[in-house]
Amino acid sequence: MGLLAVVVLAFTSLQVASLRAGQRGRELQTVVREMENFMERLRQDPQGVPALCNGALTLGGRQGTCTAVPCGVAQDGGLTCPTSGDARAFQVVLEVEGKRLETVVYRP
């Protein structure tokens, strides 16, 4: 009987750990999905990047930051960030709960 109790207790603690890990995974997936959706909104509206990405923001109930650095196009076709001239693109960094996404949003 004692051996059976030990086995059941071990199995129960394993189940609890598994449920907690699953919950953390779902929360992480939600945060990343919200971040990707926000980045997609920026790509769809490149003219609105300075207004949408201007510091602190809330995504899915979580606090984060968004930084957009204006970039110009160099002679070789690469980007020069930051630029003081005509911003043809923005280098965007989005951070939420220690997760970081970066992209470049080009303006037409």
CSV table of N, CA and C in Angstrom, one decimal:
chain,number,residue,atom,x,y,z
A,1,MET,N,0.8,-1.2,0.0
A,1,MET,CA,0.0,0.0,0.0
A,1,MET,C,0.9,1.3,0.0
A,2,GLY,N,1.9,1.2,0.8
A,2,GLY,CA,2.9,2.4,0.9
A,2,GLY,C,3.5,2.6,-0.5
A,3,LEU,N,3.9,1.6,-1.2
A,3,LEU,CA,4.5,1.7,-2.5
A,3,LEU,C,3.6,2.3,-3.5
A,4,LEU,N,2.3,1.9,-3.4
A,4,LEU,CA,1.3,2.5,-4.3
A,4,LEU,C,1.1,3.9,-4.0
A,5,ALA,N,1.1,4.3,-2.8
A,5,ALA,CA,1.0,5.8,-2.4
A,5,ALA,C,2.1,6.6,-2.9
A,6,VAL,N,3.3,6.1,-2.9
A,6,VAL,CA,4.5,6.8,-3.4
A,6,VAL,C,4.4,7.0,-4.9
A,7,VAL,N,4.0,5.9,-5.6
A,7,VAL,CA,3.8,6.0,-7.0
A,7,VAL,C,2.7,7.0,-7.4
A,8,VAL,N,1.6,7.0,-6.7
A,8,VAL,CA,0.5,7.9,-7.0
A,8,VAL,C,0.9,9.3,-6.7
A,9,LEU,N,1.7,9.6,-5.7
A,9,LEU,CA,2.1,10.9,-5.3
A,9,LEU,C,3.1,11.4,-6.4
A,10,ALA,N,4.0,10.6,-6.8
A,10,ALA,CA,5.0,11.0,-7.9
A,10,ALA,C,4.2,11.3,-9.2
A,11,PHE,N,3.3,10.5,-9.5
A,11,PHE,CA,2.5,10.7,-10.7
A,11,PHE,C,1.7,12.0,-10.6
A,12,THR,N,1.1,12.3,-9.5
A,12,THR,CA,0.4,13.6,-9.3
A,12,THR,C,1.3,14.8,-9.4
A,13,SER,N,2.5,14.7,-8.8
A,13,SER,CA,3.4,15.9,-8.9
A,13,SER,C,3.8,16.1,-10.4
A,14,LEU,N,4.0,15.0,-11.1
A,14,LEU,CA,4.4,15.1,-12.5
A,14,LEU,C,3.2,15.7,-13.3
A,15,GLN,N,2.0,15.4,-13.0
A,15,GLN,CA,0.8,16.0,-13.7
A,15,GLN,C,0.7,17.5,-13.4
A,16,VAL,N,1.0,17.9,-12.2
A,16,VAL,CA,0.9,19.3,-11.8
A,16,VAL,C,2.0,20.1,-12.5
A,17,ALA,N,3.2,19.5,-12.6
A,17,ALA,CA,4.3,20.2,-13.3
A,17,ALA,C,3.9,20.3,-14.8
A,18,SER,N,3.4,19.3,-15.3
A,18,SER,CA,3.0,19.3,-16.8
A,18,SER,C,1.9,20.4,-17.0
A,19,LEU,N,0.9,20.5,-16.2
A,19,LEU,CA,-0.2,21.5,-16.3
A,19,LEU,C,0.4,22.9,-16.2
A,20,ARG,N,1.3,23.1,-15.3
A,20,ARG,CA,1.9,24.4,-15.2
A,20,ARG,C,2.7,24.8,-16.4
A,21,ALA,N,3.5,23.9,-16.9
A,21,ALA,CA,4.3,24.1,-18.1
A,21,ALA,C,3.4,24.4,-19.3
A,22,GLY,N,2.3,23.7,-19.4
A,22,GLY,CA,1.4,23.9,-20.5
A,22,GLY,C,0.7,25.3,-20.4
A,23,GLN,N,0.4,25.7,-19.2
A,23,GLN,CA,-0.2,27.1,-19.0
A,23,GLN,C,0.8,28.1,-19.4
A,24,ARG,N,2.1,28.0,-19.0
A,24,ARG,CA,3.1,29.0,-19.4
A,24,ARG,C,3.3,29.0,-20.9
A,25,GLY,N,3.3,27.8,-21.5
A,25,GLY,CA,3.4,27.8,-23.0
A,25,GLY,C,2.3,28.5,-23.7
A,26,ARG,N,1.1,28.3,-23.2
A,26,ARG,CA,-0.1,29.0,-23.8
A,26,ARG,C,0.0,30.5,-23.6
A,27,GLU,N,0.5,30.9,-22.4
A,27,GLU,CA,0.7,32.4,-22.2
A,27,GLU,C,1.7,33.0,-23.1
A,28,LEU,N,2.8,32.2,-23.3
A,28,LEU,CA,3.9,32.7,-24.2
A,28,LEU,C,3.4,32.8,-25.6
A,29,GLN,N,2.6,31.8,-26.0
A,29,GLN,CA,2.1,31.8,-27.4
A,29,GLN,C,1.2,32.9,-27.6
A,30,THR,N,0.4,33.3,-26.6
A,30,THR,CA,-0.5,34.4,-26.7
A,30,THR,C,0.3,35.7,-26.9
A,31,VAL,N,1.3,35.9,-26.1
A,31,VAL,CA,2.1,37.1,-26.1
A,31,VAL,C,2.8,37.2,-27.5
A,32,VAL,N,3.3,36.2,-28.0
A,32,VAL,CA,4.0,36.2,-29.3
A,32,VAL,C,3.0,36.5,-30.4
A,33,ARG,N,1.8,35.9,-30.3
A,33,ARG,CA,0.8,36.1,-31.4
A,33,ARG,C,0.4,37.6,-31.4
A,34,GLU,N,0.2,38.2,-30.2
A,34,GLU,CA,-0.2,39.6,-30.1
A,34,GLU,C,0.9,40.5,-30.7
A,35,MET,N,2.2,40.1,-30.4
A,35,MET,CA,3.3,40.9,-30.9
A,35,MET,C,3.3,40.8,-32.5
A,36,GLU,N,3.1,39.6,-33.0
A,36,GLU,CA,3.2,39.4,-34.5
A,36,GLU,C,2.0,40.2,-35.1
A,37,ASN,N,0.8,40.2,-34.5
A,37,ASN,CA,-0.3,40.9,-35.0
A,37,ASN,C,0.0,42.4,-35.0
A,38,PHE,N,0.6,42.9,-34.0
A,38,PHE,CA,0.9,44.3,-33.9
A,38,PHE,C,1.9,44.7,-35.0
A,39,MET,N,2.9,43.8,-35.2
A,39,MET,CA,3.9,44.1,-36.3
A,39,MET,C,3.2,44.1,-37.7
A,40,GLU,N,2.3,43.2,-37.9
A,40,GLU,CA,1.6,43.1,-39.1
A,40,GLU,C,0.8,44.4,-39.4
A,41,ARG,N,0.2,45.0,-38.3
A,41,ARG,CA,-0.5,46.3,-38.4
A,41,ARG,C,0.4,47.4,-38.8
A,42,LEU,N,1.6,47.3,-38.3
A,42,LEU,CA,2.6,48.3,-38.7
A,42,LEU,C,3.0,48.2,-40.2
A,43,ARG,N,3.1,47.0,-40.7
A,43,ARG,CA,3.5,46.7,-42.1
A,43,ARG,C,2.4,47.2,-43.0
A,44,GLN,N,1.1,47.0,-42.5
A,44,GLN,CA,0.0,47.4,-43.4
A,44,GLN,C,-0.2,48.9,-43.4
A,45,ASP,N,0.3,49.6,-42.4
A,45,ASP,CA,0.1,51.1,-42.4
A,45,ASP,C,1.5,51.7,-42.1
A,46,PRO,N,2.4,51.7,-43.1
A,46,PRO,CA,3.8,52.2,-42.8
A,46,PRO,C,3.8,53.7,-42.5
A,47,GLN,N,2.8,54.5,-43.0
A,47,GLN,CA,2.7,55.9,-42.7
A,47,GLN,C,2.4,56.1,-41.2
A,48,GLY,N,1.7,55.2,-40.6
A,48,GLY,CA,1.3,55.4,-39.2
A,48,GLY,C,2.3,54.8,-38.2
A,49,VAL,N,3.4,54.4,-38.6
A,49,VAL,CA,4.4,53.8,-37.7
A,49,VAL,C,4.8,54.7,-36.6
A,50,PRO,N,5.1,56.0,-36.9
A,50,PRO,CA,5.5,56.9,-35.8
A,50,PRO,C,4.4,57.1,-34.7
A,51,ALA,N,3.1,57.1,-35.2
A,51,ALA,CA,2.0,57.2,-34.2
A,51,ALA,C,1.7,55.9,-33.4
A,52,LEU,N,1.8,54.8,-34.1
A,52,LEU,CA,1.5,53.5,-33.5
A,52,LEU,C,2.6,53.0,-32.6
A,53,CYS,N,3.8,53.3,-33.0
A,53,CYS,CA,5.0,52.8,-32.3
A,53,CYS,C,5.7,53.9,-31.6
A,54,ASN,N,5.3,54.4,-30.5
A,54,ASN,CA,5.8,55.6,-29.8
A,54,ASN,C,6.1,55.4,-28.4
A,55,GLY,N,6.6,54.2,-28.0
A,55,GLY,CA,7.0,54.0,-26.6
A,55,GLY,C,6.2,52.9,-25.9
A,56,ALA,N,5.6,53.2,-24.8
A,56,ALA,CA,4.9,52.2,-24.0
A,56,ALA,C,3.6,51.8,-24.7
A,57,LEU,N,3.2,50.5,-24.6
A,57,LEU,CA,2.0,50.1,-25.1
A,57,LEU,C,1.5,48.8,-24.4
A,58,THR,N,0.3,48.4,-24.6
A,58,THR,CA,-0.3,47.3,-23.9
A,58,THR,C,-0.8,46.3,-25.0
A,59,LEU,N,-0.3,45.1,-25.0
A,59,LEU,CA,-0.7,44.0,-25.9
A,59,LEU,C,-1.3,42.9,-25.1
A,60,GLY,N,-2.5,42.5,-25.3
A,60,GLY,CA,-3.1,41.4,-24.6
A,60,GLY,C,-3.0,41.5,-23.1
A,61,GLY,N,-3.1,42.7,-22.6
A,61,GLY,CA,-3.1,43.0,-21.2
A,61,GLY,C,-1.7,43.0,-20.6
A,62,ARG,N,-0.7,43.0,-21.4
A,62,ARG,CA,0.7,43.0,-21.0
A,62,ARG,C,1.4,44.2,-21.4
A,63,GLN,N,2.2,44.8,-20.6
A,63,GLN,CA,2.9,46.0,-20.9
A,63,GLN,C,4.2,45.7,-21.7
A,64,GLY,N,4.4,46.6,-22.7
A,64,GLY,CA,5.6,46.5,-23.5
A,64,GLY,C,6.0,47.8,-24.0
A,65,THR,N,7.1,47.8,-24.9
A,65,THR,CA,7.5,49.0,-25.5
A,65,THR,C,7.7,48.8,-27.0
A,66,CYS,N,7.5,49.9,-27.8
A,66,CYS,CA,7.8,49.8,-29.2
A,66,CYS,C,8.6,51.0,-29.6
A,67,THR,N,9.7,50.7,-30.3
A,67,THR,CA,10.6,51.8,-30.7
A,67,THR,C,10.7,51.7,-32.2
A,68,ALA,N,10.6,52.9,-32.9
A,68,ALA,CA,10.7,53.0,-34.3
A,68,ALA,C,11.8,54.0,-34.6
A,69,VAL,N,12.9,53.5,-35.3
A,69,VAL,CA,14.0,54.4,-35.7
A,69,VAL,C,13.9,54.7,-37.2
A,70,PRO,N,13.8,56.0,-37.6
A,70,PRO,CA,13.7,56.3,-39.0
A,70,PRO,C,15.0,55.9,-39.7
A,71,CYS,N,14.9,55.4,-40.9
A,71,CYS,CA,16.1,54.9,-41.7
A,71,CYS,C,16.0,55.5,-43.1
A,72,GLY,N,17.2,55.8,-43.6
A,72,GLY,CA,17.3,56.2,-45.0
A,72,GLY,C,17.9,55.1,-45.8
A,73,VAL,N,17.9,55.2,-47.1
A,73,VAL,CA,18.5,54.3,-48.0
A,73,VAL,C,19.8,54.8,-48.5
A,74,ALA,N,20.9,53.9,-48.2
A,74,ALA,CA,22.2,54.3,-48.6
A,74,ALA,C,22.5,54.1,-50.1
A,75,GLN,N,23.6,54.6,-50.6
A,75,GLN,CA,24.0,54.4,-52.0
A,75,GLN,C,24.0,53.0,-52.4
A,76,ASP,N,24.4,52.1,-51.5
A,76,ASP,CA,24.5,50.6,-51.9
A,76,ASP,C,23.2,49.9,-51.7
A,77,GLY,N,22.1,50.6,-51.4
A,77,GLY,CA,20.8,50.0,-51.2
A,77,GLY,C,20.5,49.6,-49.8
A,78,GLY,N,21.5,49.6,-48.9
A,78,GLY,CA,21.3,49.2,-47.5
A,78,GLY,C,20.6,50.4,-46.8
A,79,LEU,N,20.3,50.1,-45.5
A,79,LEU,CA,19.7,51.1,-44.7
A,79,LEU,C,20.7,51.8,-43.8
A,80,THR,N,20.5,53.1,-43.6
A,80,THR,CA,21.3,53.8,-42.6
A,80,THR,C,20.3,54.3,-41.5
A,81,CYS,N,20.5,53.8,-40.3
A,81,CYS,CA,19.6,54.1,-39.2
A,81,CYS,C,20.5,54.6,-38.1
A,82,PRO,N,20.1,55.7,-37.4
A,82,PRO,CA,19.0,56.6,-37.7
A,82,PRO,C,19.4,57.5,-38.8
A,83,THR,N,18.4,58.2,-39.4
A,83,THR,CA,18.7,59.2,-40.5
A,83,THR,C,18.0,60.5,-40.1
A,84,SER,N,18.6,61.5,-40.5
A,84,SER,CA,17.9,62.8,-40.3
A,84,SER,C,17.2,63.3,-41.5
A,85,GLY,N,17.4,62.6,-42.6
A,85,GLY,CA,16.8,63.0,-43.9
A,85,GLY,C,15.4,62.3,-44.0
A,86,ASP,N,15.1,62.1,-45.3
A,86,ASP,CA,13.8,61.4,-45.6
A,86,ASP,C,13.8,60.0,-45.1
A,87,ALA,N,12.9,59.7,-44.3
A,87,ALA,CA,12.8,58.3,-43.7
A,87,ALA,C,12.0,57.5,-44.7
A,88,ARG,N,12.7,56.5,-45.4
A,88,ARG,CA,12.1,55.6,-46.3
A,88,ARG,C,11.7,54.3,-45.7
A,89,ALA,N,12.2,54.1,-44.4
A,89,ALA,CA,11.8,52.9,-43.7
A,89,ALA,C,12.0,53.2,-42.2
A,90,PHE,N,11.5,52.2,-41.4
A,90,PHE,CA,11.6,52.3,-39.9
A,90,PHE,C,12.1,51.0,-39.4
A,91,GLN,N,13.1,51.1,-38.6
A,91,GLN,CA,13.6,49.9,-37.9
A,91,GLN,C,12.8,49.8,-36.6
A,92,VAL,N,12.0,48.8,-36.5
A,92,VAL,CA,11.0,48.7,-35.4
A,92,VAL,C,11.4,47.5,-34.4
A,93,VAL,N,11.5,47.9,-33.1
A,93,VAL,CA,11.8,46.9,-32.1
A,93,VAL,C,10.6,46.9,-31.1
A,94,LEU,N,10.0,45.7,-30.9
A,94,LEU,CA,8.9,45.5,-30.0
A,94,LEU,C,9.3,44.6,-28.9
A,95,GLU,N,9.1,45.0,-27.7
A,95,GLU,CA,9.5,44.2,-26.5
A,95,GLU,C,8.3,44.1,-25.6
A,96,VAL,N,7.9,42.8,-25.2
A,96,VAL,CA,6.8,42.6,-24.3
A,96,VAL,C,7.3,41.4,-23.4
A,97,GLU,N,7.3,41.6,-22.1
A,97,GLU,CA,7.6,40.6,-21.1
A,97,GLU,C,8.9,39.9,-21.4
A,98,GLY,N,10.0,40.6,-21.8
A,98,GLY,CA,11.2,40.0,-22.1
A,98,GLY,C,11.3,39.3,-23.5
A,99,LYS,N,10.3,39.4,-24.2
A,99,LYS,CA,10.3,38.8,-25.6
A,99,LYS,C,10.5,40.0,-26.6
A,100,ARG,N,11.3,39.8,-27.6
A,100,ARG,CA,11.7,40.9,-28.5
A,100,ARG,C,11.5,40.4,-29.9
A,101,LEU,N,10.8,41.3,-30.7
A,101,LEU,CA,10.7,41.1,-32.1
A,101,LEU,C,11.2,42.4,-32.8
A,102,GLU,N,11.9,42.2,-33.9
A,102,GLU,CA,12.5,43.3,-34.7
A,102,GLU,C,12.1,43.1,-36.1
A,103,THR,N,11.8,44.2,-36.8
A,103,THR,CA,11.5,44.2,-38.2
A,103,THR,C,11.9,45.5,-38.8
A,104,VAL,N,11.8,45.6,-40.2
A,104,VAL,CA,12.0,46.8,-40.9
A,104,VAL,C,10.7,47.0,-41.7
A,105,VAL,N,10.1,48.2,-41.5
A,105,VAL,CA,8.9,48.6,-42.2
A,105,VAL,C,9.2,49.6,-43.3
A,106,TYR,N,9.0,49.3,-44.5
A,106,TYR,CA,9.4,50.2,-45.6
A,106,TYR,C,8.2,51.1,-45.9
A,107,ARG,N,8.5,52.3,-46.2
A,107,ARG,CA,7.4,53.3,-46.7
A,107,ARG,C,7.3,53.3,-48.2
A,108,PRO,N,6.2,53.4,-48.7
A,108,PRO,CA,6.0,53.5,-50.2
A,108,PRO,C,6.6,54.8,-50.7
